[in-house]
Coordinates of C-alpha atoms and ligand atoms in Angstrom, one line a residue:
M274 CA -27.7 0.8 -5.8
A275 CA -29.1 -2.4 -7.3
N276 CA -29.9 -2.3 -10.9
H277 CA -30.5 -5.9 -11.7
Y278 CA -33.3 -8.5 -11.4
T279 CA -32.4 -12.1 -10.5
V280 CA -34.2 -15.2 -11.7
L281 CA -33.8 -18.7 -10.3
A282 CA -34.1 -21.0 -13.3
G283 CA -34.3 -24.6 -14.6
G284 CA -34.8 -25.3 -18.3
T285 CA -37.9 -25.1 -20.4
G286 CA -40.3 -23.0 -18.3
A287 CA -37.6 -20.6 -17.2
A288 CA -36.4 -20.2 -20.8
K289 CA -39.9 -19.1 -21.9
F290 CA -40.1 -16.6 -19.0
L291 CA -36.6 -15.2 -19.6
R292 CA -37.3 -14.6 -23.2
G293 CA -40.1 -12.4 -22.1
L294 CA -38.2 -10.7 -19.3
T295 CA -35.2 -9.8 -21.5
A296 CA -37.6 -8.4 -24.1
V297 CA -39.0 -5.9 -21.6
L298 CA -35.8 -5.1 -19.6
P299 CA -32.3 -4.3 -20.8
P300 CA -30.9 -7.9 -20.9
E301 CA -27.8 -6.8 -18.9
E302 CA -30.1 -6.0 -16.0
V303 CA -31.1 -9.7 -15.8
H304 CA -29.2 -12.2 -13.8
V305 CA -30.0 -15.9 -14.0
I306 CA -29.0 -18.4 -11.4
V307 CA -29.3 -21.8 -13.1
N308 CA -29.7 -25.3 -11.8
V309 CA -26.7 -27.6 -12.2
G310 CA -28.3 -30.7 -10.5
D311 CA -29.2 -32.0 -14.0
D312 CA -25.6 -31.9 -15.1
T313 CA -24.2 -35.2 -16.4
E314 CA -21.2 -36.7 -18.1
M315 CA -21.7 -38.4 -21.4
W316 CA -19.0 -39.6 -23.9
G317 CA -16.4 -38.0 -21.7
L318 CA -18.2 -34.6 -22.0
H319 CA -19.6 -32.4 -19.3
I320 CA -23.2 -31.6 -20.2
S321 CA -25.0 -28.8 -18.4
P322 CA -28.6 -29.1 -19.8
D323 CA -30.3 -26.3 -18.0
V324 CA -27.4 -23.8 -18.5
D325 CA -27.4 -24.6 -22.2
T326 CA -31.2 -24.3 -22.5
I327 CA -30.9 -20.8 -21.0
L328 CA -27.9 -19.8 -23.1
Y329 CA -29.6 -21.0 -26.3
A330 CA -32.9 -19.3 -25.4
L331 CA -31.2 -16.0 -24.6
S332 CA -29.2 -16.1 -27.8
G333 CA -32.4 -16.8 -29.8
R334 CA -31.2 -20.2 -31.0
L335 CA -33.3 -22.6 -28.8
D336 CA -35.5 -25.1 -30.5
A337 CA -38.6 -23.7 -28.8
E338 CA -40.8 -26.5 -30.0
R339 CA -38.7 -29.2 -28.3
G340 CA -37.8 -26.9 -25.4
W341 CA -34.1 -27.9 -25.5
G342 CA -31.2 -28.0 -28.0
L343 CA -30.6 -25.9 -31.0
R344 CA -32.9 -25.1 -33.9
N345 CA -32.2 -26.9 -37.2
E346 CA -30.1 -29.4 -35.3
T347 CA -28.8 -32.6 -36.9
F348 CA -27.9 -35.9 -35.1
R349 CA -25.3 -37.5 -37.3
C350 CA -22.8 -38.1 -34.6
L351 CA -25.5 -39.8 -32.4
E352 CA -26.4 -42.1 -35.3
A353 CA -22.7 -42.9 -35.9
I354 CA -21.8 -43.6 -32.3
K355 CA -24.7 -46.0 -31.7
P356 CA -23.1 -49.0 -33.6
L357 CA -19.8 -48.3 -31.7
G358 CA -21.6 -49.4 -28.5
M359 CA -21.7 -46.0 -26.8
P360 CA -24.9 -45.0 -24.9
S361 CA -27.2 -43.3 -27.3
W362 CA -30.3 -42.6 -25.2
F363 CA -29.2 -39.0 -24.5
Q364 CA -29.9 -36.8 -27.5
L365 CA -26.8 -34.9 -28.4
G366 CA -27.1 -32.8 -31.5
D367 CA -24.1 -32.1 -33.8
A368 CA -23.9 -28.4 -33.2
D369 CA -24.8 -28.8 -29.5
L370 CA -21.7 -31.1 -29.3
A371 CA -19.5 -28.0 -30.0
T372 CA -20.8 -26.4 -26.8
H373 CA -20.1 -29.6 -24.7
L374 CA -16.6 -30.1 -26.3
T375 CA -15.7 -26.5 -25.5
R376 CA -17.1 -26.6 -22.0
T377 CA -15.2 -29.9 -21.2
E378 CA -11.9 -28.6 -22.6
L379 CA -12.1 -25.4 -20.7
L380 CA -13.0 -27.2 -17.5
R381 CA -10.0 -29.5 -18.0
G382 CA -7.9 -26.4 -18.4
G383 CA -8.8 -25.3 -14.9
L384 CA -11.7 -22.9 -15.4
T385 CA -14.8 -23.1 -13.2
L386 CA -18.2 -23.9 -14.6
G387 CA -19.0 -20.2 -13.9
D388 CA -16.0 -19.0 -15.9
V389 CA -16.9 -21.3 -18.8
T390 CA -20.5 -20.2 -18.8
E391 CA -19.4 -16.5 -18.8
R392 CA -17.2 -17.2 -21.7
L393 CA -19.9 -19.1 -23.7
A394 CA -22.4 -16.4 -22.9
L395 CA -20.1 -13.8 -24.4
L396 CA -19.4 -15.9 -27.5
F397 CA -23.1 -16.5 -28.0
G398 CA -23.9 -12.8 -27.6
V399 CA -25.9 -13.3 -24.4
Q400 CA -26.0 -10.0 -22.5
A401 CA -27.8 -11.3 -19.4
K402 CA -25.5 -12.7 -16.6
V403 CA -25.9 -16.5 -16.5
L404 CA -24.6 -17.9 -13.3
P405 CA -24.5 -21.7 -12.5
A406 CA -25.8 -22.1 -9.0
S407 CA -22.5 -23.8 -7.9
N408 CA -19.1 -24.6 -9.3
D409 CA -19.1 -27.7 -7.1
R410 CA -20.6 -31.0 -8.1
V411 CA -24.3 -31.2 -7.3
R412 CA -26.2 -34.1 -8.7
T413 CA -29.9 -34.8 -8.5
K414 CA -30.6 -38.5 -7.9
I415 CA -33.9 -40.2 -8.1
D416 CA -34.6 -43.0 -5.7
T417 CA -36.7 -45.7 -7.5
P418 CA -37.6 -49.3 -6.5
E419 CA -34.8 -50.4 -8.8
G420 CA -32.2 -48.2 -7.0
L421 CA -30.8 -44.7 -7.3
I422 CA -30.6 -43.3 -10.9
S423 CA -29.4 -39.9 -12.2
F424 CA -31.9 -37.3 -13.2
Q425 CA -31.1 -37.7 -16.9
E426 CA -31.5 -41.5 -16.6
F427 CA -34.9 -40.9 -15.1
F428 CA -36.0 -38.1 -17.4
V429 CA -34.6 -39.0 -20.8
R430 CA -33.7 -42.7 -20.7
D431 CA -36.6 -44.0 -18.7
R432 CA -39.1 -41.2 -19.8
W433 CA -40.0 -40.5 -16.2
Q434 CA -41.8 -43.9 -15.9
P435 CA -40.2 -45.3 -12.8
D436 CA -41.9 -44.9 -9.4
V437 CA -40.2 -42.3 -7.3
R438 CA -39.5 -42.9 -3.6
S439 CA -37.5 -39.8 -3.0
V440 CA -35.2 -37.2 -4.5
I441 CA -31.6 -36.6 -3.3
Y442 CA -29.4 -33.6 -4.0
S443 CA -26.0 -35.4 -3.9
G444 CA -23.2 -33.0 -3.0
A445 CA -25.5 -30.0 -2.3
A446 CA -24.9 -29.8 1.5
E447 CA -21.2 -29.3 0.9
A448 CA -21.5 -27.2 -2.2
R449 CA -20.4 -23.6 -2.1
A450 CA -22.2 -20.8 -3.9
P451 CA -20.0 -18.4 -5.9
I452 CA -19.8 -14.9 -4.5
S453 CA -21.4 -13.6 -7.7
V454 CA -24.5 -15.8 -7.0
V455 CA -24.8 -14.7 -3.4
S456 CA -24.4 -11.0 -4.2
S457 CA -26.8 -11.3 -7.1
I458 CA -29.5 -12.5 -4.6
R459 CA -28.5 -9.9 -1.9
E460 CA -28.4 -6.9 -4.1
A461 CA -31.3 -7.6 -6.6
K462 CA -34.2 -5.2 -7.1
A463 CA -36.4 -8.3 -7.1
I464 CA -36.0 -12.0 -7.4
F465 CA -38.2 -14.2 -9.6
I466 CA -38.5 -17.9 -9.2
A467 CA -39.2 -19.0 -12.8
P468 CA -42.0 -21.5 -13.5
S469 CA -39.7 -24.4 -13.3
N470 CA -39.9 -27.8 -11.7
P471 CA -39.8 -27.1 -8.0
I472 CA -38.2 -30.4 -7.1
T473 CA -35.6 -31.0 -9.8
S474 CA -34.9 -27.6 -11.2
I475 CA -35.3 -25.1 -8.3
G476 CA -34.8 -27.7 -5.5
P477 CA -31.1 -28.3 -6.3
I478 CA -30.4 -24.6 -6.3
L479 CA -32.1 -24.2 -2.9
A480 CA -30.2 -27.2 -1.5
V481 CA -27.0 -25.2 -1.7
P482 CA -26.9 -23.8 1.9
A483 CA -25.5 -20.4 1.1
I484 CA -28.1 -19.8 -1.6
R485 CA -31.1 -20.6 0.7
D486 CA -29.6 -18.5 3.4
A487 CA -29.1 -15.6 1.0
L488 CA -32.8 -15.9 -0.1
R489 CA -33.9 -15.9 3.5
C490 CA -31.9 -12.8 4.3
T491 CA -32.2 -10.6 1.2
R492 CA -34.3 -7.5 1.3
A493 CA -35.4 -8.0 -2.3
D494 CA -39.0 -9.2 -2.9
I495 CA -39.1 -12.8 -4.0
I496 CA -41.8 -13.7 -6.5
A497 CA -42.6 -17.2 -7.8
I498 CA -44.5 -17.9 -11.0
S499 CA -46.3 -21.2 -10.6
P500 CA -45.4 -24.0 -13.0
I501 CA -48.6 -25.8 -11.9
I502 CA -52.1 -24.9 -13.1
G503 CA -54.9 -26.6 -11.2
T504 CA -53.4 -30.0 -10.2
A505 CA -51.0 -30.5 -13.1
P506 CA -47.8 -29.0 -14.4
V507 CA -47.9 -27.3 -17.9
S508 CA -45.3 -30.0 -18.9
G509 CA -42.9 -32.5 -17.5
P510 CA -42.7 -34.7 -14.5
A511 CA -43.2 -32.1 -11.7
A512 CA -46.4 -33.8 -10.4
K513 CA -44.8 -37.2 -9.8
L514 CA -41.8 -35.6 -8.1
M515 CA -43.8 -33.2 -5.9
E516 CA -46.0 -36.1 -4.8
A517 CA -42.9 -38.2 -4.0
C518 CA -41.5 -35.4 -1.9
G519 CA -44.8 -34.9 0.1
Y520 CA -46.0 -31.7 -1.6
E521 CA -49.6 -31.2 -2.9
V522 CA -49.6 -30.8 -6.7
S523 CA -51.1 -27.4 -6.9
P524 CA -50.0 -23.7 -6.7
A525 CA -50.4 -24.1 -2.9
G526 CA -47.9 -26.9 -3.0
V527 CA -45.4 -24.8 -5.0
V528 CA -45.8 -22.0 -2.4
R529 CA -44.9 -24.6 0.3
C530 CA -41.7 -25.5 -1.4
Y531 CA -40.6 -21.9 -1.1
K532 CA -42.4 -20.8 2.1
D533 CA -39.4 -19.8 4.2
F534 CA -38.5 -16.9 1.8
L535 CA -41.3 -16.3 -0.6
D536 CA -43.1 -12.9 -0.7
D537 CA -45.5 -13.2 -3.7
V538 CA -46.8 -15.9 -6.0
I539 CA -48.3 -15.5 -9.5
I540 CA -51.0 -18.2 -10.3
H541 CA -53.2 -18.9 -13.3
E542 CA -56.5 -17.1 -13.8
T543 CA -58.4 -20.4 -13.6
D544 CA -56.9 -20.9 -10.1
A545 CA -58.3 -17.6 -8.8
A546 CA -60.6 -19.4 -6.3
L547 CA -57.5 -20.8 -4.6
A548 CA -56.1 -17.3 -3.8
A549 CA -57.8 -16.9 -0.4
S550 CA -56.5 -20.2 0.8
I551 CA -52.9 -19.5 -0.3
R552 CA -52.9 -15.9 1.0
Y553 CA -51.6 -16.7 4.5
D554 CA -49.3 -14.6 6.6
T555 CA -47.9 -11.8 4.3
L556 CA -47.8 -13.8 1.1
G557 CA -49.2 -11.9 -1.9
V558 CA -51.2 -13.9 -4.4
H559 CA -51.5 -12.4 -7.9
V560 CA -53.7 -13.9 -10.7
T561 CA -53.1 -13.7 -14.4
D562 CA -52.7 -15.8 -17.5
I563 CA -49.4 -17.7 -16.8
L564 CA -49.2 -19.7 -20.0
M565 CA -46.4 -18.7 -22.4
P566 CA -47.1 -20.4 -25.8
D567 CA -45.3 -17.5 -27.6
I568 CA -43.1 -14.5 -27.0
E569 CA -46.0 -12.1 -26.7
N570 CA -47.5 -14.1 -23.8
A571 CA -44.0 -14.3 -22.2
R572 CA -43.5 -10.6 -22.5
R573 CA -46.9 -9.9 -21.0
L574 CA -46.3 -12.2 -18.0
A575 CA -42.8 -10.6 -17.5
E576 CA -44.5 -7.2 -17.4
F577 CA -47.0 -8.4 -14.9
A578 CA -44.3 -9.9 -12.7
L579 CA -42.4 -6.7 -12.8
G580 CA -45.6 -4.9 -11.8
V581 CA -46.0 -7.2 -8.7
N582 CA -42.6 -5.8 -7.6
G583 CA -43.6 -2.2 -8.5
Ligands
GDP1933 P1 -38.8 -30.4 -16.2 O1 -39.2 -30.3 -17.7 O2 -39.9 -30.7 -15.3 O3 -37.5 -31.1 -15.9 O4 -38.6 -28.9 -15.7 P2 -38.1 -27.5 -16.2 O5 -38.0 -26.7 -15.0 O6 -37.0 -27.5 -17.2 O7 -39.3 -26.9 -17.1 C1 -40.6 -27.4 -17.0 C2 -41.5 -26.7 -16.0 O8 -41.9 -25.5 -16.6 C3 -42.7 -27.5 -15.7 O9 -42.9 -27.7 -14.3 C4 -43.8 -26.8 -16.4 O10 -45.0 -26.9 -15.8 C5 -43.3 -25.4 -16.5 N1 -43.8 -24.7 -17.7 C6 -43.5 -25.0 -19.0 N2 -44.2 -24.1 -19.8 C7 -44.8 -23.2 -19.0 C8 -45.7 -22.1 -19.2 O11 -45.9 -21.7 -20.4 N3 -46.2 -21.4 -18.1 C9 -45.9 -21.8 -16.8 N4 -46.5 -21.1 -15.8 N5 -45.1 -22.9 -16.6 C10 -44.6 -23.6 -17.6

């Protein structure tokens, strides 16, 4: 008998939702399948930005204002490495480096990304199960007029300024999903798609064939929380990326990204008038305040989402 809820997650928006969900459920009943398309190598280190954002959020150490990295972080290594001619556009904090050094060392020793994440979660006291979507190499590439760049180059180095022609999930078609990921989807009480960027946070997860198949086949209800309110995301470059991929920037566009497996969507109260046009086939549309400026709002939204499944 299933006793867990599964969440598909990117970074910032998912971290907020998960803090609410783990406040209203026993954390060990929460599984999180996390995007690895943002992963990158920097200074010889393997960086998994979304996995770390989730681990830091669930261990209460995330810098919630920035939405990434650790609270009370310092950047002395970054300052010292700049004059040595190393790339310094990617913000790596001193304490954060300890995570990347440990991950890289354990990966070199032969552990999978899933094994390493399980170990880090245990060390950080995270009771939810945090599952990278794949142990294989999946990399989101942004096609710009100047050529293909990595997601981190687009997002951090170029501050999402370049025009986007398309988005490519390099390696995803051949990537396998760990058994733990597939069974987490198959056996869940319900599955939530966190309010994350549909193209570069959830898209790379769905691009792993075994994951999309499992979502299409599972008997669990699949409920998305919109990251878009009106015609704009709450934060980040989702609008530009959705447009480039041919999706309307609206809650209806979010539904289209997930239409082959979605059962319900939760949209913001100011979008209530859209409900009738989104409610096609058997899709349920639920309206509430989906902004999570603090833990109380996140908790309330999590309770609402659990009620949709109830
Ligand atoms: P990125 O910042 O676009 O790379 O994507 P992430 O998936 O890491 O997180 C940002 C996403 O979360 C954006 O699409 C935001 O619109 C969404 N988001 C952030 N805060 C909130 C919130 O309080 N409520 C909702 N519904 N979405 C949010």
